[in-house]
Short mmCIF file of C-alpha atoms in Angstrom, two decimals:
data_model
loop_
_atom_site.label_atom_id
_atom_site.label_comp_id
_atom_site.label_asym_id
_atom_site.label_seq_id
_atom_site.Cartn_x
_atom_site.Cartn_y
_atom_site.Cartn_z
CA MET A 1 53.15 0.81 43.28
CA THR A 2 52.55 4.50 43.91
CA SER A 3 55.15 6.93 45.20
CA ASP A 4 53.07 7.34 48.35
CA ASP A 5 53.37 3.64 49.06
CA GLN A 6 57.14 3.75 48.64
CA HIS A 7 57.81 7.02 50.47
CA PRO A 8 55.00 7.90 52.88
CA GLN A 9 54.83 11.61 53.56
CA PRO A 10 55.09 12.85 57.17
CA LYS A 11 51.71 14.52 56.98
CA LYS A 12 50.06 11.34 55.81
CA ALA A 13 51.87 9.31 58.44
CA ALA A 14 50.71 11.67 61.17
CA THR A 15 47.16 11.52 59.89
CA ALA A 16 47.29 7.75 59.80
CA HIS A 17 48.66 7.73 63.32
CA ARG A 18 45.87 9.93 64.63
CA ARG A 19 43.25 7.98 62.76
CA GLY A 20 44.90 4.68 63.65
CA GLY A 21 45.83 3.92 67.21
CA GLU A 22 43.67 1.39 68.96
CA ASP A 23 40.57 2.34 66.96
CA GLY A 24 42.47 2.05 63.68
CA LYS A 25 43.85 -1.34 64.63
CA GLY A 26 40.39 -2.45 65.68
CA ILE A 27 39.05 -1.59 62.25
CA ALA A 28 42.06 -3.25 60.64
CA LEU A 29 41.33 -6.44 62.56
CA PHE A 30 37.67 -6.20 61.56
CA VAL A 31 38.69 -5.93 57.89
CA ILE A 32 41.15 -8.82 58.03
CA ALA A 33 38.79 -11.08 59.99
CA SER A 34 35.87 -10.23 57.68
CA CYS A 35 37.86 -11.33 54.67
CA GLN A 36 38.77 -14.62 56.34
CA LEU A 37 35.17 -15.20 57.36
CA MET A 38 33.97 -14.57 53.80
CA VAL A 39 36.49 -17.00 52.34
CA VAL A 40 36.01 -19.77 54.94
CA LEU A 41 32.25 -19.33 55.05
CA ASP A 42 32.02 -19.98 51.32
CA ILE A 43 33.28 -23.51 51.82
CA THR A 44 30.04 -24.51 53.57
CA ILE A 45 27.43 -21.87 52.72
CA VAL A 46 26.83 -23.52 49.34
CA ASN A 47 26.22 -26.99 50.80
CA ILE A 48 22.66 -26.36 51.90
CA ALA A 49 21.84 -24.78 48.52
CA LEU A 50 23.04 -27.74 46.43
CA PRO A 51 19.60 -29.36 45.85
CA HIS A 52 18.22 -26.03 44.65
CA ILE A 53 21.24 -25.46 42.40
CA GLN A 54 20.83 -28.93 40.93
CA THR A 55 17.21 -28.26 40.01
CA ALA A 56 17.84 -24.77 38.65
CA LEU A 57 20.88 -25.51 36.47
CA GLY A 58 20.28 -29.16 35.57
CA PHE A 59 23.30 -30.76 37.24
CA SER A 60 23.52 -34.53 37.38
CA THR A 61 24.15 -35.96 40.84
CA THR A 62 27.77 -36.74 39.95
CA ASN A 63 28.54 -33.37 38.43
CA LEU A 64 26.89 -31.54 41.32
CA SER A 65 29.86 -32.44 43.53
CA TRP A 66 32.02 -30.17 41.38
CA VAL A 67 30.15 -27.13 42.68
CA VAL A 68 32.10 -27.77 45.89
CA ASN A 69 35.21 -29.30 44.33
CA ALA A 70 35.87 -26.48 41.86
CA TYR A 71 36.27 -24.09 44.79
CA THR A 72 38.21 -26.51 46.97
CA LEU A 73 40.73 -27.48 44.30
CA THR A 74 41.67 -23.96 43.20
CA PHE A 75 41.62 -22.58 46.74
CA GLY A 76 43.81 -25.31 48.19
CA GLY A 77 46.07 -25.57 45.16
CA LEU A 78 46.95 -21.88 44.85
CA LEU A 79 47.35 -20.87 48.51
CA LEU A 80 51.15 -21.13 48.42
CA LEU A 81 51.34 -18.91 45.36
CA GLY A 82 48.97 -16.42 47.00
CA GLY A 83 51.15 -16.13 50.09
CA ARG A 84 54.33 -15.64 48.06
CA THR A 85 52.68 -13.03 45.85
CA GLY A 86 51.94 -10.88 48.89
CA ASP A 87 55.57 -11.10 50.02
CA ILE A 88 56.85 -9.82 46.67
CA LEU A 89 54.22 -7.29 45.58
CA GLY A 90 53.05 -5.98 48.95
CA ARG A 91 50.46 -7.71 51.08
CA ARG A 92 47.87 -4.94 51.26
CA ARG A 93 47.58 -4.45 47.50
CA VAL A 94 47.49 -8.21 46.88
CA PHE A 95 44.91 -8.59 49.65
CA VAL A 96 42.61 -6.01 48.05
CA PHE A 97 43.02 -7.60 44.61
CA GLY A 98 42.14 -11.04 45.97
CA VAL A 99 39.06 -9.69 47.78
CA LEU A 100 37.79 -7.89 44.69
CA LEU A 101 38.40 -10.98 42.53
CA PHE A 102 36.45 -13.06 45.04
CA GLY A 103 33.58 -10.55 44.96
CA LEU A 104 33.51 -10.53 41.15
CA ALA A 105 33.49 -14.32 41.00
CA SER A 106 30.63 -14.38 43.54
CA LEU A 107 28.61 -12.01 41.39
CA LEU A 108 29.20 -14.18 38.33
CA GLY A 109 28.21 -17.28 40.31
CA GLY A 110 24.93 -15.71 41.40
CA LEU A 111 24.16 -14.73 37.81
CA SER A 112 24.95 -18.20 36.42
CA GLN A 113 22.51 -19.56 33.87
CA SER A 114 24.26 -22.86 33.14
CA SER A 115 26.29 -25.47 34.96
CA TRP A 116 29.61 -24.63 33.29
CA HIS A 117 29.13 -20.95 34.09
CA LEU A 118 28.71 -21.70 37.78
CA LEU A 119 31.68 -24.09 37.88
CA ALA A 120 33.92 -21.47 36.24
CA ALA A 121 32.75 -18.88 38.78
CA ARG A 122 33.42 -21.27 41.67
CA ALA A 123 36.95 -21.93 40.40
CA LEU A 124 37.54 -18.18 40.12
CA GLN A 125 36.25 -17.76 43.69
CA GLY A 126 38.88 -20.25 44.78
CA VAL A 127 41.60 -18.22 43.06
CA GLY A 128 40.44 -15.05 44.82
CA GLY A 129 40.30 -16.83 48.15
CA ALA A 130 43.78 -18.30 47.67
CA ILE A 131 45.15 -14.79 47.11
CA ALA A 132 43.26 -13.06 49.92
CA SER A 133 43.41 -15.64 52.73
CA PRO A 134 47.19 -16.05 53.24
CA THR A 135 47.81 -12.33 52.86
CA ALA A 136 45.10 -11.64 55.44
CA LEU A 137 46.89 -13.81 57.99
CA SER A 138 50.32 -12.35 57.23
CA LEU A 139 48.92 -8.80 57.51
CA ILE A 140 48.34 -9.51 61.21
CA THR A 141 52.09 -9.94 61.69
CA THR A 142 52.77 -6.51 60.13
CA THR A 143 49.82 -4.66 61.71
CA PHE A 144 49.93 -5.80 65.34
CA ASP A 145 52.88 -5.70 67.74
CA GLU A 146 54.22 -9.07 68.86
CA GLY A 147 53.00 -10.05 72.30
CA PRO A 148 49.52 -9.78 73.86
CA GLU A 149 48.27 -7.48 71.10
CA ARG A 150 49.16 -9.91 68.32
CA ASN A 151 47.96 -12.86 70.38
CA ARG A 152 44.52 -11.24 70.71
CA ALA A 153 44.45 -10.57 66.96
CA PHE A 154 45.38 -14.18 66.22
CA ALA A 155 42.66 -15.34 68.64
CA VAL A 156 40.03 -13.35 66.71
CA PHE A 157 41.36 -14.55 63.36
CA SER A 158 41.52 -18.17 64.51
CA GLY A 159 38.03 -18.01 66.00
CA VAL A 160 36.66 -16.69 62.72
CA SER A 161 38.49 -19.42 60.78
CA ALA A 162 37.13 -22.12 63.05
CA THR A 163 33.53 -20.88 63.18
CA GLY A 164 33.27 -19.93 59.51
CA GLY A 165 32.00 -23.36 58.53
CA ALA A 166 29.19 -23.32 61.09
CA ILE A 167 28.25 -19.73 60.24
CA GLY A 168 28.18 -20.70 56.56
CA LEU A 169 25.66 -23.46 57.25
CA LEU A 170 23.44 -21.05 59.17
CA ALA A 171 23.73 -18.30 56.57
CA GLY A 172 23.06 -20.79 53.78
CA GLY A 173 19.90 -21.98 55.52
CA VAL A 174 18.62 -18.43 56.00
CA LEU A 175 19.36 -17.33 52.43
CA VAL A 176 17.97 -20.43 50.74
CA GLU A 177 14.82 -20.60 52.87
CA TRP A 178 13.98 -16.89 52.85
CA LEU A 179 15.38 -15.69 49.52
CA ASP A 180 16.93 -17.82 46.77
CA TRP A 181 19.98 -20.04 46.24
CA ARG A 182 21.68 -17.28 44.21
CA TRP A 183 22.02 -15.18 47.34
CA VAL A 184 24.60 -17.54 48.81
CA PHE A 185 26.83 -15.95 46.15
CA PHE A 186 25.41 -12.41 45.99
CA VAL A 187 25.93 -11.91 49.75
CA ASN A 188 29.71 -11.81 49.21
CA VAL A 189 29.61 -8.83 46.83
CA PRO A 190 28.83 -5.99 49.31
CA ILE A 191 31.18 -7.54 51.88
CA ALA A 192 34.03 -7.60 49.37
CA LEU A 193 33.39 -3.99 48.36
CA LEU A 194 33.35 -2.84 51.99
CA ILE A 195 36.62 -4.64 52.73
CA ALA A 196 38.27 -3.16 49.62
CA PHE A 197 37.10 0.34 50.68
CA LEU A 198 38.33 0.12 54.29
CA THR A 199 41.64 -1.67 53.72
CA PRO A 200 43.69 1.23 52.24
CA ARG A 201 42.42 3.51 55.02
CA HIS A 202 43.16 1.32 58.03
CA VAL A 203 45.70 -1.35 57.06
CA LYS A 204 49.35 -0.48 56.53
CA GLU A 205 51.14 -1.70 53.42
CA SER A 206 53.90 -4.16 54.16
CA ALA A 207 57.43 -3.73 52.88
CA ARG A 208 57.97 -5.27 49.48
CA HIS A 209 60.67 -7.89 49.27
CA PRO A 210 62.38 -7.69 45.88
CA GLY A 211 62.49 -10.98 44.09
CA ARG A 212 61.01 -13.03 41.33
CA PHE A 213 58.22 -15.51 41.21
CA ASP A 214 59.18 -19.14 41.47
CA LEU A 215 56.93 -20.15 38.59
CA ALA A 216 58.27 -23.70 38.34
CA GLY A 217 57.69 -24.23 42.05
CA ALA A 218 54.25 -22.64 41.90
CA LEU A 219 53.23 -24.77 38.93
CA THR A 220 54.42 -28.11 40.32
CA ALA A 221 53.03 -27.40 43.80
CA THR A 222 49.64 -26.30 42.51
CA LEU A 223 49.21 -29.11 39.99
CA GLY A 224 50.53 -31.67 42.47
CA MET A 225 48.06 -30.67 45.18
CA VAL A 226 45.21 -30.49 42.68
CA ALA A 227 46.05 -34.01 41.50
CA LEU A 228 46.22 -35.27 45.09
CA VAL A 229 42.89 -33.71 46.05
CA TYR A 230 41.27 -34.93 42.85
CA GLY A 231 42.56 -38.45 43.46
CA PHE A 232 40.83 -38.66 46.84
CA ILE A 233 37.65 -37.04 45.54
CA ARG A 234 37.61 -39.47 42.63
CA ALA A 235 38.21 -42.40 44.99
CA ALA A 236 35.20 -41.37 47.07
CA ARG A 237 33.00 -41.66 44.00
CA GLU A 238 34.58 -44.35 41.80
CA GLY A 239 36.67 -46.44 44.22
CA TRP A 240 40.36 -46.88 44.94
CA GLY A 241 40.94 -49.20 41.97
CA ASP A 242 39.65 -46.71 39.39
CA SER A 243 42.26 -45.93 36.71
CA TRP A 244 41.74 -42.16 37.02
CA THR A 245 42.14 -42.39 40.78
CA LEU A 246 45.43 -44.28 40.50
CA GLY A 247 46.61 -41.98 37.72
CA SER A 248 45.88 -38.91 39.84
CA PHE A 249 47.87 -40.28 42.79
CA ALA A 250 50.77 -41.17 40.48
CA ALA A 251 50.71 -37.68 38.94
CA ALA A 252 50.59 -36.10 42.41
CA LEU A 253 53.62 -38.14 43.51
CA VAL A 254 55.64 -37.11 40.46
CA LEU A 255 54.63 -33.44 40.60
CA LEU A 256 55.19 -33.01 44.34
CA SER A 257 58.57 -34.74 44.05
CA CYS A 258 59.46 -32.32 41.29
CA PHE A 259 58.29 -29.48 43.53
CA VAL A 260 60.70 -30.52 46.29
CA LEU A 261 63.58 -30.73 43.80
CA VAL A 262 62.75 -27.33 42.33
CA GLU A 263 62.52 -25.72 45.76
CA ARG A 264 65.85 -27.18 46.87
CA ARG A 265 67.58 -25.59 43.89
CA SER A 266 65.69 -22.31 43.71
CA ARG A 267 67.36 -19.15 45.01
CA GLN A 268 63.96 -17.67 45.87
CA PRO A 269 61.63 -20.62 46.48
CA ILE A 270 57.88 -20.18 46.77
CA THR A 271 58.07 -22.23 49.98
CA PRO A 272 61.37 -22.07 51.85
CA LEU A 273 61.85 -25.70 52.84
CA HIS A 274 63.71 -24.73 56.00
CA LEU A 275 60.28 -23.82 57.42
CA LEU A 276 59.64 -27.56 57.56
CA ALA A 277 63.02 -28.27 59.15
CA ASP A 278 61.75 -26.78 62.42
CA ARG A 279 60.19 -29.71 64.28
CA ASN A 280 57.61 -27.54 66.04
CA ARG A 281 56.45 -25.91 62.87
CA ALA A 282 56.36 -29.19 60.96
CA GLY A 283 54.41 -30.77 63.81
CA THR A 284 52.00 -27.86 63.80
CA TYR A 285 51.34 -28.32 60.09
CA GLY A 286 50.69 -32.02 60.70
CA ILE A 287 48.20 -31.30 63.48
CA MET A 288 46.42 -28.75 61.29
CA LEU A 289 46.15 -31.35 58.53
CA CYS A 290 44.51 -33.84 60.93
CA LEU A 291 42.29 -31.21 62.54
CA ALA A 292 40.90 -30.03 59.22
CA ALA A 293 40.38 -33.60 58.03
CA ALA A 294 38.26 -34.29 61.11
CA ILE A 295 36.16 -31.11 61.24
CA PHE A 296 35.33 -30.93 57.53
CA GLY A 297 33.88 -34.41 57.86
CA MET A 298 32.06 -33.42 61.04
CA PHE A 299 30.23 -30.56 59.33
CA PHE A 300 29.41 -32.67 56.28
CA PHE A 301 28.01 -35.67 58.15
CA LEU A 302 26.14 -33.73 60.82
CA THR A 303 24.49 -31.56 58.18
CA LEU A 304 23.43 -34.69 56.33
CA PHE A 305 22.18 -36.39 59.50
CA VAL A 306 20.11 -33.54 60.94
CA GLN A 307 18.38 -32.82 57.63
CA THR A 308 17.75 -36.40 56.52
CA VAL A 309 17.26 -38.39 59.73
CA LEU A 310 16.05 -35.68 62.13
CA GLY A 311 14.07 -33.93 59.40
CA PHE A 312 15.40 -30.41 60.05
CA SER A 313 14.71 -27.68 57.49
CA PRO A 314 17.75 -25.85 56.00
CA LEU A 315 17.28 -22.96 58.43
CA ARG A 316 16.83 -25.20 61.46
CA ALA A 317 19.87 -27.24 60.41
CA GLY A 318 21.91 -24.05 60.32
CA LEU A 319 20.66 -23.02 63.76
CA ALA A 320 21.70 -26.39 65.12
CA PHE A 321 25.35 -25.38 64.60
CA LEU A 322 25.15 -22.12 66.54
CA PRO A 323 26.70 -23.68 69.68
CA VAL A 324 29.87 -24.31 67.65
CA SER A 325 30.06 -20.62 66.76
CA ALA A 326 29.54 -19.66 70.41
CA VAL A 327 32.04 -22.00 72.07
CA ILE A 328 35.03 -21.65 69.74
CA PRO A 329 35.67 -17.89 70.21
CA VAL A 330 35.40 -18.23 74.00
CA LEU A 331 38.01 -20.99 74.15
CA ALA A 332 40.18 -19.21 71.59
CA GLY A 333 40.25 -16.09 73.77
CA ILE A 334 41.06 -18.05 76.93
CA THR A 335 43.84 -19.92 75.12
CA ALA A 336 45.40 -16.72 73.81
CA ARG A 337 45.52 -15.23 77.32
CA LEU A 338 46.97 -18.33 79.00
CA MET A 339 49.47 -19.37 76.34
CA PRO A 340 52.30 -17.01 77.44
CA ARG A 341 52.15 -18.71 80.84
CA PHE A 342 51.78 -22.36 79.85
CA GLY A 343 53.00 -22.47 76.24
CA PRO A 344 51.08 -23.91 73.27
CA LYS A 345 51.76 -27.65 73.79
CA PRO A 346 49.24 -28.23 76.63
CA PHE A 347 46.50 -26.59 74.57
CA MET A 348 47.38 -28.67 71.51
CA MET A 349 47.18 -31.84 73.60
CA LEU A 350 43.99 -30.94 75.44
CA GLY A 351 42.37 -29.60 72.25
CA SER A 352 43.14 -32.86 70.41
CA VAL A 353 41.70 -34.89 73.29
CA CYS A 354 38.48 -32.86 73.26
CA LEU A 355 38.22 -33.22 69.49
CA ALA A 356 38.72 -36.98 69.64
CA ALA A 357 36.27 -37.32 72.55
CA GLY A 358 33.55 -35.37 70.79
CA LEU A 359 33.94 -37.31 67.54
CA SER A 360 34.01 -40.63 69.41
CA TRP A 361 30.79 -39.63 71.15
CA LEU A 362 29.21 -38.95 67.77
CA THR A 363 29.93 -42.50 66.63
CA GLN A 364 27.04 -43.53 68.90
CA VAL A 365 24.36 -41.77 66.81
CA ASP A 366 21.53 -43.97 65.57
CA VAL A 367 18.07 -43.56 64.09
CA HIS A 368 16.64 -42.93 67.56
CA SER A 369 19.08 -40.13 68.45
CA THR A 370 17.77 -36.64 69.12
CA TYR A 371 19.53 -33.32 68.77
CA PRO A 372 19.66 -32.56 72.54
CA GLY A 373 20.48 -36.13 73.49
CA GLY A 374 22.90 -37.21 70.77
CA ILE A 375 24.28 -34.17 68.91
CA LEU A 376 24.53 -31.11 71.16
CA GLY A 377 26.85 -32.58 73.81
CA PRO A 378 29.48 -33.90 71.38
CA MET A 379 29.41 -30.62 69.44
CA LEU A 380 30.16 -28.61 72.58
CA VAL A 381 33.10 -30.86 73.49
CA LEU A 382 34.73 -30.85 70.07
CA SER A 383 34.10 -27.10 69.66
CA ALA A 384 36.13 -26.48 72.82
CA GLY A 385 38.95 -28.51 71.29
CA MET A 386 38.78 -26.56 68.05
CA GLY A 387 39.02 -23.24 69.90
CA MET A 388 42.17 -24.33 71.72
CA LEU A 389 43.79 -25.85 68.65
CA PHE A 390 43.31 -23.07 66.14
CA VAL A 391 44.95 -20.40 68.30
CA SER A 392 47.87 -22.54 69.51
CA LEU A 393 48.55 -23.85 66.00
CA THR A 394 48.44 -20.42 64.38
CA LEU A 395 50.84 -18.84 66.87
CA THR A 396 53.31 -21.71 66.77
CA ALA A 397 53.34 -22.02 62.98
CA LEU A 398 54.08 -18.32 62.39
CA ALA A 399 56.27 -17.57 65.39
CA GLY A 400 59.85 -16.69 64.52
CA ILE A 401 59.32 -16.51 60.75
CA ALA A 402 61.27 -13.70 59.09
CA PRO A 403 59.00 -10.91 57.82
CA ARG A 404 59.95 -11.62 54.20
CA GLU A 405 58.65 -15.20 54.60
CA ALA A 406 55.48 -14.53 56.58
CA GLY A 407 53.35 -14.88 53.46
CA ALA A 408 54.89 -18.24 52.59
CA GLY A 409 54.48 -19.46 56.17
CA SER A 410 50.87 -18.41 56.43
CA GLY A 411 50.16 -19.78 52.97
CA LEU A 412 51.52 -23.17 54.00
CA LEU A 413 49.43 -23.17 57.19
CA ASN A 414 46.29 -22.34 55.21
CA THR A 415 47.20 -24.98 52.66
CA MET A 416 47.41 -27.62 55.37
CA GLN A 417 43.95 -26.63 56.57
CA GLN A 418 42.34 -26.63 53.13
CA ILE A 419 44.07 -29.66 51.70
CA GLY A 420 43.62 -31.56 54.95
CA GLY A 421 39.92 -30.81 54.89
CA SER A 422 39.56 -31.84 51.26
CA LEU A 423 41.51 -35.05 51.59
CA GLY A 424 39.95 -35.95 54.94
CA LEU A 425 36.42 -35.41 53.72
CA SER A 426 37.07 -37.54 50.65
CA ILE A 427 38.43 -40.37 52.81
CA LEU A 428 35.48 -40.14 55.20
CA VAL A 429 32.99 -40.13 52.34
CA THR A 430 34.64 -43.28 50.98
CA VAL A 431 34.28 -44.94 54.39
CA PHE A 432 30.71 -43.68 54.60
CA GLY A 433 29.89 -45.17 51.18
CA THR A 434 31.33 -48.58 52.03
CA ALA A 435 29.51 -48.79 55.36
CA SER A 436 26.26 -47.59 53.78
CA ARG A 437 26.41 -50.20 51.03
CA ASP A 438 27.04 -52.95 53.57
CA GLU A 439 24.12 -51.80 55.71
CA ALA A 440 21.88 -51.51 52.65
CA GLY A 441 22.61 -55.17 51.89
CA ARG A 442 21.45 -56.09 55.42
CA GLN A 443 18.32 -53.95 55.22
CA LEU A 444 17.24 -55.05 51.74
CA PRO A 445 15.50 -58.33 52.74
CA ALA A 446 13.36 -56.56 55.35
CA PHE A 447 12.51 -53.85 52.84
CA LEU A 448 11.45 -56.33 50.15
CA ALA A 449 9.32 -58.20 52.68
CA GLN A 450 7.51 -55.12 54.05
CA ALA A 451 7.48 -52.42 51.36
CA ASP A 452 4.45 -51.73 49.20
CA PRO A 453 4.65 -51.93 45.37
CA ALA A 454 5.11 -48.15 44.97
CA GLU A 455 8.10 -48.13 47.29
CA LYS A 456 9.63 -51.09 45.50
CA ALA A 457 9.17 -49.37 42.14
CA ARG A 458 10.81 -46.20 43.48
CA PHE A 459 13.73 -48.25 44.81
CA ALA A 460 14.19 -49.95 41.44
CA ARG A 461 14.28 -46.51 39.77
CA THR A 462 16.59 -44.66 42.21
CA GLY A 463 18.47 -47.38 44.08
CA LEU A 464 17.71 -45.59 47.37
CA LEU A 465 15.92 -47.23 50.28
CA PRO A 466 13.11 -45.11 51.74
CA PRO A 467 12.65 -44.47 55.50
CA PRO A 468 12.97 -46.19 57.89
CA TRP A 469 15.36 -48.53 56.05
CA GLY A 470 17.16 -45.65 54.36
CA HIS A 471 17.64 -43.82 57.65
CA GLN A 472 19.32 -46.89 59.10
CA VAL A 473 21.63 -47.08 56.09
CA LEU A 474 22.56 -43.41 56.36
CA THR A 475 23.13 -43.58 60.11
CA SER A 476 25.40 -46.59 59.76
CA GLY A 477 27.54 -44.74 57.22
CA VAL A 478 27.67 -41.57 59.33
CA SER A 479 28.76 -43.51 62.41
CA ALA A 480 31.57 -45.18 60.45
CA GLY A 481 32.70 -41.83 59.14
CA PHE A 482 32.95 -40.43 62.66
CA VAL A 483 35.15 -43.38 63.69
CA VAL A 484 37.74 -42.38 61.10
CA ALA A 485 37.40 -38.69 62.01
CA ALA A 486 38.17 -39.59 65.64
CA LEU A 487 41.28 -41.44 64.43
CA PHE A 488 42.47 -38.25 62.71
CA ALA A 489 42.08 -36.44 66.03
CA ALA A 490 44.03 -39.19 67.80
CA VAL A 491 46.90 -38.77 65.33
CA ALA A 492 46.87 -35.03 66.07
CA PHE A 493 47.22 -35.82 69.78
CA LEU A 494 50.20 -38.10 69.16
CA ILE A 495 51.93 -35.41 67.12
CA ALA A 496 51.35 -32.89 69.90
CA VAL A 497 52.82 -35.25 72.49
CA LEU A 498 55.78 -36.59 70.54
CA VAL A 499 56.81 -33.71 68.25
CA ILE A 500 55.93 -30.34 69.80
CA ARG A 501 58.54 -29.01 72.23
CA VAL A 502 57.67 -25.34 72.67
CA ARG A 503 58.10 -23.93 76.17
CA PRO A 504 56.60 -20.71 77.56
CA ALA A 505 60.11 -19.22 77.61
CA ASP A 506 60.37 -19.76 73.85
CA LEU A 507 57.37 -17.51 73.30
CA ALA A 508 59.06 -14.68 75.20
CA ARG A 509 62.14 -14.89 72.96
CA LEU A 510 60.36 -14.97 69.62
CA LYS A 511 60.75 -11.31 68.68
CA GLY A 512 63.75 -11.09 66.43
CA GLY A 513 64.93 -14.53 67.50
CA PRO A 514 65.46 -17.82 65.72
CA PRO A 515 62.59 -20.05 64.65
CA LEU A 516 60.91 -22.00 67.42
CA GLY A 517 62.83 -25.07 68.39
CA GLY A 518 65.52 -24.27 65.86
#
């Protein structure tokens, strides 16, 4: 740390004040939100490029899933450590380091000439994202004054987090169709450099909180979450009775139990467990887990459906998700303005209802569905729910946390989102696979009776039914997946009703006060 960081000079402070103000805070918010968009966007931007990556680098179908999983596992597994690192070393410096690491990993990914090279780059991207994302969120608490100003900043941040997946699908379609698959990685490099350039000029460094790293806690938490995520991902591919699946769940149980024991005894835990003792905060984390589980599956299945059944090109598939990007920020802004009057609970309840309604509507898709008639309406409804949920959850989860623990709190919130999405998607894919296999068994006699010899030979070689039989199989699996996604949303609603007890008056007493509901 430089002497300037420790003891800012009056001249520099005055200059920063003149350059800062509302304009400076606007740029700071732009920087923080851009980082979050880059990190969240990368979860989905690669999806549309996967067939091109498979052809270029010679992935098998099974190994191709690790292009996504390598990022998901490291990102979700290291988020807690990333948040704690910012608390100890200073959030701005850690933020810049994470952004630059993410940019470097993106460059290496775009330059990949082999499958292992790309997987290593994707894992390194996840590390960079795990460092940058929680510190970005906690920087809002140190940059913006509590009240309407911070609420507006959280609304922007939450809107970016919620729309990043849809924007990633659109950007992926544009880059793959107009340029090359490598550009889904190269596009991050100039963004990362711009963020690293602007951050020291417009974002204040947070106070450093002396302490030491809880390495035992970090290790058990990271390995435990990686094992848990891997267990569900493995189950989606190999089944619940697979020995590696069962072994992963057993390892996750042991490691996460050890994590709890370590944290209870640690003087400076990576995750202060008293954050979970607050019923409102614990409920918020549970709702975020369910929300992410539902929306990750939504993006996955809708992308699959519109490209395979509706025949959309990558670019057109990306454009199909633009309504999501338009609705979420509008509802996020409205929620942020109304929350001081009504409190977060009504928005959590209404948002969960909208999410469940939209996903339930999507269970009705079939081979005759059209985008305007069967997809657009449900997307608008569930997007409204997402906008309300992300803002209310973010504010409630971080409200009342001591400044020295803001990184840990934001890291845990991000972890719930990422791990929830990973686990939820794996569960939904398992349901999808079971329903698809059952439907394939029903469609097979009609296929054998009507198909020509070439189609039968292709089926014997690939095991895949061609259209229209294959479309029916896919649609049946997608519909089943949406049923489970709607159940996740229903659980979120129950948590909001039964657990959350935040009143509007609590929001007015947050500054310097005890944790919500404490």
